[in-house]
PDB file of C-alpha atoms in Angstrom:
ATOM      1  CA  UNK A   1       2.858 -11.222  10.056  1.00  0.00           C
ATOM      2  CA  UNK A   2       4.113 -11.784  13.158  1.00  0.00           C
ATOM      3  CA  UNK A   3       3.398  -8.621  15.268  1.00  0.00           C
ATOM      4  CA  UNK A   4       1.817  -4.956  14.641  1.00  0.00           C
ATOM      5  CA  UNK A   5       1.888  -1.555  16.600  1.00  0.00           C
ATOM      6  CA  UNK A   6      -0.386   1.685  16.634  1.00  0.00           C
ATOM      7  CA  UNK A   7       1.759   4.560  16.405  1.00  0.00           C
ATOM      8  CA  UNK A   8       0.749   7.947  17.853  1.00  0.00           C
ATOM      9  CA  UNK A   9       1.790  11.396  17.780  1.00  0.00           C
ATOM     10  CA  UNK A  10       3.863  11.055  15.150  1.00  0.00           C
ATOM     11  CA  UNK A  11       4.742  14.454  13.464  1.00  0.00           C
ATOM     12  CA  UNK A  12       7.346  16.693  11.537  1.00  0.00           C
ATOM     13  CA  UNK A  13       8.403  17.749  14.686  1.00  0.00           C
ATOM     14  CA  UNK A  14       9.477  14.120  16.023  1.00  0.00           C
ATOM     15  CA  UNK A  15      12.356  14.296  13.259  1.00  0.00           C
ATOM     16  CA  UNK A  16      13.662  17.456  14.831  1.00  0.00           C
ATOM     17  CA  UNK A  17      15.912  19.272  11.555  1.00  0.00           C
ATOM     18  CA  UNK A  18      16.318  15.967   9.773  1.00  0.00           C
ATOM     19  CA  UNK A  19      13.018  16.109   8.577  1.00  0.00           C
ATOM     20  CA  UNK A  20      13.962  16.787   4.916  1.00  0.00           C
ATOM     21  CA  UNK A  21      16.913  14.114   4.923  1.00  0.00           C
ATOM     22  CA  UNK A  22      14.458  11.156   6.063  1.00  0.00           C
ATOM     23  CA  UNK A  23      11.836  12.395   3.691  1.00  0.00           C
ATOM     24  CA  UNK A  24      14.322  12.508   0.823  1.00  0.00           C
ATOM     25  CA  UNK A  25      15.516   8.765   2.002  1.00  0.00           C
ATOM     26  CA  UNK A  26      12.105   7.486   1.827  1.00  0.00           C
ATOM     27  CA  UNK A  27      11.007   9.332  -1.486  1.00  0.00           C
ATOM     28  CA  UNK A  28      13.598   7.327  -3.059  1.00  0.00           C
ATOM     29  CA  UNK A  29      12.754   4.115  -1.889  1.00  0.00           C
ATOM     30  CA  UNK A  30       9.117   4.812  -2.723  1.00  0.00           C
ATOM     31  CA  UNK A  31      10.014   5.907  -6.285  1.00  0.00           C
ATOM     32  CA  UNK A  32      11.953   2.137  -6.494  1.00  0.00           C
ATOM     33  CA  UNK A  33       8.740   0.455  -5.745  1.00  0.00           C
ATOM     34  CA  UNK A  34       6.822   2.785  -8.307  1.00  0.00           C
ATOM     35  CA  UNK A  35       8.819   1.666 -11.096  1.00  0.00           C
ATOM     36  CA  UNK A  36       9.025  -1.748 -10.081  1.00  0.00           C
ATOM     37  CA  UNK A  37       5.089  -1.534 -10.987  1.00  0.00           C
ATOM     38  CA  UNK A  38       5.492   1.041 -13.986  1.00  0.00           C
ATOM     39  CA  UNK A  39       7.709  -1.330 -15.994  1.00  0.00           C
ATOM     40  CA  UNK A  40       5.174  -4.264 -16.613  1.00  0.00           C
ATOM     41  CA  UNK A  41       2.126  -1.678 -17.494  1.00  0.00           C
ATOM     42  CA  UNK A  42       2.664  -2.279 -20.929  1.00  0.00           C
ATOM     43  CA  UNK A  43       2.007  -6.131 -20.824  1.00  0.00           C
ATOM     44  CA  UNK A  44      -1.329  -5.792 -19.481  1.00  0.00           C
ATOM     45  CA  UNK A  45      -3.739  -6.535 -23.049  1.00  0.00           C
ATOM     46  CA  UNK A  46      -4.046  -9.733 -24.830  1.00  0.00           C
ATOM     47  CA  UNK A  47      -4.178 -10.179 -28.611  1.00  0.00           C
ATOM     48  CA  UNK A  48      -7.957  -9.175 -28.958  1.00  0.00           C
ATOM     49  CA  UNK A  49      -7.376  -5.984 -26.973  1.00  0.00           C
ATOM     50  CA  UNK A  50      -8.769  -7.355 -23.584  1.00  0.00           C
ATOM     51  CA  UNK A  51      -6.922  -6.683 -20.265  1.00  0.00           C
ATOM     52  CA  UNK A  52      -5.392 -10.141 -18.631  1.00  0.00           C
ATOM     53  CA  UNK A  53      -6.730  -9.969 -15.098  1.00  0.00           C
ATOM     54  CA  UNK A  54      -3.424 -11.826 -13.949  1.00  0.00           C
ATOM     55  CA  UNK A  55      -1.290  -9.487 -15.854  1.00  0.00           C
ATOM     56  CA  UNK A  56      -3.273  -6.573 -14.207  1.00  0.00           C
ATOM     57  CA  UNK A  57      -2.982  -8.365 -10.798  1.00  0.00           C
ATOM     58  CA  UNK A  58       0.928  -8.829 -11.096  1.00  0.00           C
ATOM     59  CA  UNK A  59       1.599  -5.673 -12.970  1.00  0.00           C
ATOM     60  CA  UNK A  60      -0.312  -3.256 -10.607  1.00  0.00           C
ATOM     61  CA  UNK A  61      -0.131  -4.536  -7.208  1.00  0.00           C
ATOM     62  CA  UNK A  62       2.640  -6.944  -7.502  1.00  0.00           C
ATOM     63  CA  UNK A  63       4.405  -8.635  -4.235  1.00  0.00           C
ATOM     64  CA  UNK A  64       7.290  -6.493  -3.038  1.00  0.00           C
ATOM     65  CA  UNK A  65       9.470  -7.781  -0.211  1.00  0.00           C
ATOM     66  CA  UNK A  66       9.391  -5.739   2.723  1.00  0.00           C
ATOM     67  CA  UNK A  67      10.150  -5.895   6.240  1.00  0.00           C
ATOM     68  CA  UNK A  68       7.031  -3.200   7.606  1.00  0.00           C
ATOM     69  CA  UNK A  69       3.760  -2.518   6.274  1.00  0.00           C
ATOM     70  CA  UNK A  70       2.790   1.231   7.191  1.00  0.00           C
ATOM     71  CA  UNK A  71      -0.972   1.969   7.308  1.00  0.00           C
ATOM     72  CA  UNK A  72      -1.994   5.384   7.232  1.00  0.00           C
ATOM     73  CA  UNK A  73      -4.012   8.427   6.002  1.00  0.00           C
ATOM     74  CA  UNK A  74      -3.000   9.252   2.545  1.00  0.00           C
ATOM     75  CA  UNK A  75      -3.454  12.979   4.162  1.00  0.00           C
ATOM     76  CA  UNK A  76      -0.218  11.850   5.980  1.00  0.00           C
ATOM     77  CA  UNK A  77       1.589  10.662   2.750  1.00  0.00           C
ATOM     78  CA  UNK A  78       5.266  12.548   3.238  1.00  0.00           C
ATOM     79  CA  UNK A  79       5.407  12.371   6.997  1.00  0.00           C
ATOM     80  CA  UNK A  80       4.882   8.449   6.795  1.00  0.00           C
ATOM     81  CA  UNK A  81       7.322   8.331   3.686  1.00  0.00           C
ATOM     82  CA  UNK A  82       9.855  10.641   6.147  1.00  0.00           C
ATOM     83  CA  UNK A  83       9.147   7.689   8.967  1.00  0.00           C
ATOM     84  CA  UNK A  84       9.825   5.080   6.230  1.00  0.00           C
ATOM     85  CA  UNK A  85      13.285   6.786   5.416  1.00  0.00           C
ATOM     86  CA  UNK A  86      13.903   6.839   9.293  1.00  0.00           C
ATOM     87  CA  UNK A  87      13.520   3.274   9.476  1.00  0.00           C
ATOM     88  CA  UNK A  88      15.714   2.554   6.322  1.00  0.00           C
ATOM     89  CA  UNK A  89      18.627   5.075   7.382  1.00  0.00           C
ATOM     90  CA  UNK A  90      18.524   3.872  10.835  1.00  0.00           C
ATOM     91  CA  UNK A  91      18.072   0.204  11.077  1.00  0.00           C
ATOM     92  CA  UNK A  92      17.982  -0.619   7.323  1.00  0.00           C
ATOM     93  CA  UNK A  93      14.209  -2.121   7.161  1.00  0.00           C
ATOM     94  CA  UNK A  94      12.372  -2.497   3.713  1.00  0.00           C
ATOM     95  CA  UNK A  95       9.225  -0.555   4.126  1.00  0.00           C
ATOM     96  CA  UNK A  96       5.944  -0.610   2.050  1.00  0.00           C
ATOM     97  CA  UNK A  97       4.072   2.229   2.319  1.00  0.00           C
ATOM     98  CA  UNK A  98       0.298   1.544   1.550  1.00  0.00           C
ATOM     99  CA  UNK A  99      -0.289   4.262  -0.540  1.00  0.00           C
ATOM    100  CA  UNK A 100       2.130   3.442  -2.967  1.00  0.00           C
ATOM    101  CA  UNK A 101      -0.907   0.981  -4.463  1.00  0.00           C
ATOM    102  CA  UNK A 102      -3.877   3.148  -3.682  1.00  0.00           C
ATOM    103  CA  UNK A 103      -2.649   5.646  -6.314  1.00  0.00           C
ATOM    104  CA  UNK A 104      -2.201   3.408  -8.907  1.00  0.00           C
ATOM    105  CA  UNK A 105      -5.638   1.452  -8.022  1.00  0.00           C
ATOM    106  CA  UNK A 106      -7.141   4.925  -9.496  1.00  0.00           C
ATOM    107  CA  UNK A 107      -5.206   5.218 -12.521  1.00  0.00           C
ATOM    108  CA  UNK A 108      -6.210   1.422 -13.222  1.00  0.00           C
ATOM    109  CA  UNK A 109      -9.654   2.492 -12.847  1.00  0.00           C
ATOM    110  CA  UNK A 110      -8.939   5.323 -15.270  1.00  0.00           C
ATOM    111  CA  UNK A 111      -7.420   3.263 -18.067  1.00  0.00           C
ATOM    112  CA  UNK A 112     -10.507   0.327 -17.751  1.00  0.00           C
ATOM    113  CA  UNK A 113     -12.957   3.495 -17.767  1.00  0.00           C
ATOM    114  CA  UNK A 114     -11.563   4.907 -21.163  1.00  0.00           C
ATOM    115  CA  UNK A 115     -11.191   1.453 -22.745  1.00  0.00           C
ATOM    116  CA  UNK A 116     -14.700  -0.226 -21.636  1.00  0.00           C
ATOM    117  CA  UNK A 117     -16.808   2.148 -19.889  1.00  0.00           C
ATOM    118  CA  UNK A 118     -16.615   5.574 -21.674  1.00  0.00           C
ATOM    119  CA  UNK A 119     -19.500   6.762 -23.883  1.00  0.00           C
ATOM    120  CA  UNK A 120     -18.860   8.805 -27.025  1.00  0.00           C
ATOM    121  CA  UNK A 121     -20.088  12.026 -25.811  1.00  0.00           C
ATOM    122  CA  UNK A 122     -17.594  11.663 -22.928  1.00  0.00           C
ATOM    123  CA  UNK A 123     -19.607  10.162 -20.364  1.00  0.00           C
ATOM    124  CA  UNK A 124     -19.546   6.639 -18.753  1.00  0.00           C
ATOM    125  CA  UNK A 125     -21.610   3.861 -18.393  1.00  0.00           C
ATOM    126  CA  UNK A 126     -22.733   3.886 -14.683  1.00  0.00           C
ATOM    127  CA  UNK A 127     -22.898  -0.092 -14.238  1.00  0.00           C
ATOM    128  CA  UNK A 128     -19.479  -0.616 -16.154  1.00  0.00           C
ATOM    129  CA  UNK A 129     -18.155   2.207 -14.300  1.00  0.00           C
ATOM    130  CA  UNK A 130     -19.008   0.040 -10.973  1.00  0.00           C
ATOM    131  CA  UNK A 131     -18.263  -2.986 -12.166  1.00  0.00           C
ATOM    132  CA  UNK A 132     -14.631  -2.383 -12.888  1.00  0.00           C
ATOM    133  CA  UNK A 133     -14.595  -0.588  -9.739  1.00  0.00           C
ATOM    134  CA  UNK A 134     -15.605  -3.662  -7.607  1.00  0.00           C
ATOM    135  CA  UNK A 135     -13.147  -5.878  -9.310  1.00  0.00           C
ATOM    136  CA  UNK A 136      -9.757  -2.720  -8.955  1.00  0.00           C
ATOM    137  CA  UNK A 137     -10.891  -2.512  -5.492  1.00  0.00           C
ATOM    138  CA  UNK A 138     -10.969  -6.539  -5.206  1.00  0.00           C
ATOM    139  CA  UNK A 139      -7.316  -6.468  -6.338  1.00  0.00           C
ATOM    140  CA  UNK A 140      -6.079  -3.862  -4.363  1.00  0.00           C
ATOM    141  CA  UNK A 141      -7.341  -5.562  -1.207  1.00  0.00           C
ATOM    142  CA  UNK A 142      -5.987  -9.002  -1.593  1.00  0.00           C
ATOM    143  CA  UNK A 143      -2.555  -7.176  -2.736  1.00  0.00           C
ATOM    144  CA  UNK A 144      -3.036  -5.632   0.848  1.00  0.00           C
ATOM    145  CA  UNK A 145      -4.012  -8.990   2.668  1.00  0.00           C
ATOM    146  CA  UNK A 146      -0.710 -10.248   0.968  1.00  0.00           C
ATOM    147  CA  UNK A 147       1.658  -7.537   1.685  1.00  0.00           C
ATOM    148  CA  UNK A 148       0.696  -7.660   5.428  1.00  0.00           C
ATOM    149  CA  UNK A 149       0.878 -11.074   5.769  1.00  0.00           C
ATOM    150  CA  UNK A 150       4.135 -11.171   4.254  1.00  0.00           C
ATOM    151  CA  UNK A 151       5.549  -8.512   6.078  1.00  0.00           C
ATOM    152  CA  UNK A 152       7.158  -9.473   9.793  1.00  0.00           C
ATOM    153  CA  UNK A 153       5.542  -5.878  11.376  1.00  0.00           C
ATOM    154  CA  UNK A 154       2.140  -3.554  10.843  1.00  0.00           C
ATOM    155  CA  UNK A 155       2.417  -0.065  11.927  1.00  0.00           C
ATOM    156  CA  UNK A 156      -0.736   1.911  11.982  1.00  0.00           C
ATOM    157  CA  UNK A 157       0.012   5.811  12.065  1.00  0.00           C
ATOM    158  CA  UNK A 158      -2.901   6.805  13.978  1.00  0.00           C
ATOM    159  CA  UNK A 159      -3.083  10.525  13.393  1.00  0.00           C
ATOM    160  CA  UNK A 160      -6.227  13.283  13.143  1.00  0.00           C
ATOM    161  CA  UNK A 161      -6.079  12.162   9.752  1.00  0.00           C
ATOM    162  CA  UNK A 162      -6.713   8.522  10.196  1.00  0.00           C
ATOM    163  CA  UNK A 163      -9.409   9.194  13.177  1.00  0.00           C
ATOM    164  CA  UNK A 164     -12.173  11.361  14.128  1.00  0.00           C
ATOM    165  CA  UNK A 165     -11.931  13.483  17.206  1.00  0.00           C
ATOM    166  CA  UNK A 166     -14.857  13.539  19.237  1.00  0.00           C
ATOM    167  CA  UNK A 167     -16.971  10.723  18.001  1.00  0.00           C
ATOM    168  CA  UNK A 168     -17.026   7.145  18.390  1.00  0.00           C
ATOM    169  CA  UNK A 169     -13.681   5.857  19.703  1.00  0.00           C
ATOM    170  CA  UNK A 170     -11.470   4.886  17.093  1.00  0.00           C
ATOM    171  CA  UNK A 171     -13.876   5.429  14.521  1.00  0.00           C
ATOM    172  CA  UNK A 172     -11.818   5.405  11.384  1.00  0.00           C
ATOM    173  CA  UNK A 173     -12.340   7.698   8.267  1.00  0.00           C
ATOM    174  CA  UNK A 174     -10.131   5.380   5.515  1.00  0.00           C
ATOM    175  CA  UNK A 175     -11.957   2.554   4.214  1.00  0.00           C
ATOM    176  CA  UNK A 176      -8.598   1.105   3.521  1.00  0.00           C
ATOM    177  CA  UNK A 177      -6.981   1.706   6.666  1.00  0.00           C
ATOM    178  CA  UNK A 178     -10.538  -0.163   8.296  1.00  0.00           C
ATOM    179  CA  UNK A 179      -9.852  -3.209   6.063  1.00  0.00           C
ATOM    180  CA  UNK A 180      -6.386  -3.132   7.050  1.00  0.00           C
ATOM    181  CA  UNK A 181      -6.727  -3.571  10.807  1.00  0.00           C
ATOM    182  CA  UNK A 182      -9.476  -5.717  10.032  1.00  0.00           C
ATOM    183  CA  UNK A 183      -7.215  -7.805   8.185  1.00  0.00           C
ATOM    184  CA  UNK A 184      -4.598  -8.196  11.042  1.00  0.00           C
ATOM    185  CA  UNK A 185      -7.349  -9.711  13.480  1.00  0.00           C
ATOM    186  CA  UNK A 186      -7.759 -12.702  10.547  1.00  0.00           C
ATOM    187  CA  UNK A 187      -4.330 -13.121   9.319  1.00  0.00           C
ATOM    188  CA  UNK A 188      -2.813 -15.977  10.681  1.00  0.00           C
ATOM    189  CA  UNK A 189       0.304 -14.752  13.142  1.00  0.00           C
ATOM    190  CA  UNK A 190       4.002 -16.456  12.258  1.00  0.00           C
ATOM    191  CA  UNK A 191       6.291 -16.764  14.669  1.00  0.00           C
ATOM    192  CA  UNK A 192       9.397 -14.564  14.303  1.00  0.00           C
ATOM    193  CA  UNK A 193      11.783 -17.303  12.639  1.00  0.00           C
ATOM    194  CA  UNK A 194       9.178 -17.800   9.830  1.00  0.00           C
ATOM    195  CA  UNK A 195      10.289 -14.298   8.803  1.00  0.00           C
ATOM    196  CA  UNK A 196      14.115 -14.280   9.440  1.00  0.00           C
ATOM    197  CA  UNK A 197      14.788 -17.825   8.594  1.00  0.00           C
ATOM    198  CA  UNK A 198      17.998 -17.914   5.758  1.00  0.00           C
ATOM    199  CA  UNK A 199      19.727 -20.806   4.188  1.00  0.00           C
ATOM    200  CA  UNK A 200      22.583 -22.111   5.543  1.00  0.00           C
ATOM    201  CA  UNK A 201      25.197 -23.631   3.243  1.00  0.00           C
ATOM    202  CA  UNK A 202      26.867 -26.713   4.763  1.00  0.00           C
ATOM    203  CA  UNK A 203      30.200 -24.682   5.026  1.00  0.00           C
ATOM    204  CA  UNK A 204      28.234 -21.912   7.059  1.00  0.00           C
TER     205      UNK A 204
END
C-alpha cells in the first residue's frame, strides 16, 4: 500500500445521469472477480473427504491483481460498485470491492457447517460452528490484509451506513471496516515506484 483516503458524501446523485452506466461497468468487473473464485470451488476436498486448507484459502480468498481497495459498508454495495465502474471507465483502474469476498466467507461457512457441524435432526453443534467460523474469519482477515498490502491505494467510503452518527466520533459499525482501517496503520507503506515498476527489455 502506498496511500489511503477517506471519501465522504458519495451518493447516487454524485454520478448524475450516469449512475446505471457506471453500475453496469462495475458489476461486469465484479462478476469477473466472482468467477475467478467460483472456478476452483470443486477442488477443495482431499481424497478422504476433508477440506484442504491451502486450496480453500486460494479458492475462496484469492489474490486479485488490483490498483485500488475499496472499504465500505455492505449496505452501500451498489453505490460502491458504481464508483468502481467510474474509476474503471475514466482512469482504467482495476478496483477490488471488499464485499466480493465477504459474501463468499458466509457461503464457505455454510458448506463447512453442513459437512462437519450438522446434527441429524437439522440442528448444529454450537462448538463446531464457532470453531469453523473462527477459521473462516481468520482466512478472510488474512486475505483482506494481503489485498490491502498489494493495492497501491485504499479508499474508505464513509457514509452513515459505515459510521454511526451522534455517537463517538468515527465509531465504525462493521467489524471488517474497523479491521481494514486498523490494518492501514500497521502495514508498511511502500513507495509508489514499488507499485508501478515495470520490467523493460533491452531494446526498450
